[in-house]
PDB file of C-alpha atoms in Angstrom:
ATOM      1  CA  MET A   2       5.275  -1.050 -32.161  1.00 91.00           C
ATOM      2  CA  LYS A   3       3.109  -3.477 -30.173  1.00 90.00           C
ATOM      3  CA  ARG A   4       6.173  -5.198 -28.741  1.00 93.00           C
ATOM      4  CA  THR A   5       7.708  -1.885 -27.628  1.00 94.00           C
ATOM      5  CA  THR A   6       4.437  -0.832 -25.989  1.00 95.00           C
ATOM      6  CA  LEU A   7       4.245  -4.173 -24.184  1.00 94.00           C
ATOM      7  CA  TYR A   8       7.820  -3.801 -22.878  1.00 94.00           C
ATOM      8  CA  LEU A   9       7.100  -0.256 -21.756  1.00 94.00           C
ATOM      9  CA  LEU A  10       3.951  -1.334 -19.895  1.00 94.00           C
ATOM     10  CA  ILE A  11       5.822  -4.170 -18.178  1.00 95.00           C
ATOM     11  CA  ALA A  12       8.604  -1.794 -17.105  1.00 94.00           C
ATOM     12  CA  LEU A  13       6.123   0.782 -15.793  1.00 93.00           C
ATOM     13  CA  GLY A  14       4.169  -1.885 -13.908  1.00 92.00           C
ATOM     14  CA  THR A  15       7.341  -3.228 -12.317  1.00 92.00           C
ATOM     15  CA  ALA A  16       8.447   0.242 -11.240  1.00 89.00           C
ATOM     16  CA  ALA A  17       5.007   1.094  -9.872  1.00 88.00           C
ATOM     17  CA  SER A  18       4.795  -2.105  -7.832  1.00 88.00           C
ATOM     18  CA  ALA A  19       8.313  -1.565  -6.460  1.00 85.00           C
ATOM     19  CA  LEU A  20       7.418   1.956  -5.357  1.00 80.00           C
ATOM     20  CA  ALA A  21       4.126   0.826  -3.852  1.00 82.00           C
ATOM     21  CA  SER A  22       5.763  -1.921  -1.796  1.00 79.00           C
ATOM     22  CA  VAL A  23       7.798   0.543   0.324  1.00 73.00           C
ATOM     23  CA  SER A  24       5.758   2.469   2.847  1.00 68.00           C
ATOM     24  CA  PRO A  25       6.728   6.101   3.569  1.00 66.00           C
ATOM     25  CA  LYS A  26       7.449   5.306   7.226  1.00 64.00           C
ATOM     26  CA  GLU A  27       9.995   2.646   6.279  1.00 61.00           C
ATOM     27  CA  ALA A  28      11.693   4.849   3.720  1.00 55.00           C
ATOM     28  CA  THR A  29      12.126   7.921   5.945  1.00 58.00           C
ATOM     29  CA  GLN A  30      12.336   6.522   9.463  1.00 55.00           C
ATOM     30  CA  PHE A  31      15.723   7.116  11.074  1.00 62.00           C
ATOM     31  CA  GLU A  32      16.046   6.305  14.749  1.00 64.00           C
ATOM     32  CA  PRO A  33      18.975   7.725  16.675  1.00 64.00           C
ATOM     33  CA  PRO A  34      21.165   5.032  18.195  1.00 60.00           C
ATOM     34  CA  SER A  35      20.219   4.527  21.817  1.00 63.00           C
ATOM     35  CA  GLN A  36      22.927   4.409  24.431  1.00 67.00           C
ATOM     36  CA  ASN A  37      23.305   1.732  27.076  1.00 68.00           C
ATOM     37  CA  GLU A  38      21.116  -0.720  25.193  1.00 68.00           C
ATOM     38  CA  THR A  39      22.185  -4.159  24.038  1.00 66.00           C
ATOM     39  CA  VAL A  40      20.002  -6.171  21.698  1.00 66.00           C
ATOM     40  CA  ILE A  41      20.393  -9.920  22.114  1.00 63.00           C
ATOM     41  CA  GLU A  42      18.919 -11.963  19.298  1.00 66.00           C
ATOM     42  CA  LYS A  43      17.406 -15.369  19.954  1.00 68.00           C
ATOM     43  CA  ASN A  44      19.982 -18.187  20.122  1.00 66.00           C
ATOM     44  CA  GLN A  45      22.883 -15.722  20.108  1.00 61.00           C
ATOM     45  CA  ALA A  46      25.788 -16.359  22.445  1.00 66.00           C
ATOM     46  CA  PHE A  47      26.164 -13.469  24.875  1.00 65.00           C
ATOM     47  CA  PRO A  48      28.995 -13.248  27.393  1.00 69.00           C
ATOM     48  CA  LEU A  49      27.496 -12.108  30.696  1.00 69.00           C
ATOM     49  CA  VAL A  50      29.892 -10.163  32.887  1.00 73.00           C
ATOM     50  CA  GLY A  51      28.393  -8.873  36.095  1.00 73.00           C
ATOM     51  CA  PRO A  52      24.756  -8.756  37.179  1.00 76.00           C
ATOM     52  CA  LEU A  53      21.972  -8.710  34.605  1.00 73.00           C
ATOM     53  CA  THR A  54      19.379  -6.038  35.376  1.00 76.00           C
ATOM     54  CA  VAL A  55      16.003  -6.240  33.665  1.00 76.00           C
ATOM     55  CA  GLN A  56      13.218  -3.660  33.838  1.00 77.00           C
ATOM     56  CA  GLU A  57       9.573  -4.490  33.213  1.00 81.00           C
ATOM     57  CA  CYS A  58       7.908  -2.672  30.305  1.00 81.00           C
ATOM     58  CA  LEU A  59       4.560  -0.960  30.750  1.00 82.00           C
ATOM     59  CA  ASN A  60       3.673  -0.958  27.053  1.00 82.00           C
ATOM     60  CA  GLU A  61       4.465  -3.092  24.021  1.00 79.00           C
ATOM     61  CA  ASP A  62       7.385  -1.122  22.560  1.00 78.00           C
ATOM     62  CA  CYS A  63       9.002  -0.524  25.993  1.00 77.00           C
ATOM     63  CA  THR A  64       8.968   3.269  25.824  1.00 79.00           C
ATOM     64  CA  LEU A  65       7.531   3.346  29.351  1.00 78.00           C
ATOM     65  CA  LEU A  66       9.369   1.444  32.061  1.00 71.00           C
ATOM     66  CA  ARG A  67       8.345   0.625  35.619  1.00 71.00           C
ATOM     67  CA  SER A  68      10.724   2.499  37.924  1.00 62.00           C
TER      68      SER A  68
END
């Protein structure tokens, strides 16, 4: 009986910590794919064809651009 209770408590603790580690924003956040946007990771080869145009961001997440 003690062993079964111990196993049950371990399983409940594991499940509770797994649920607590995921924030609600991460679990339900779906962003629509943006058009005309290319994400270039650091040290990734990127073939450049034509001119590269860059716009300066006004805030940290680049939702406002200087036009």
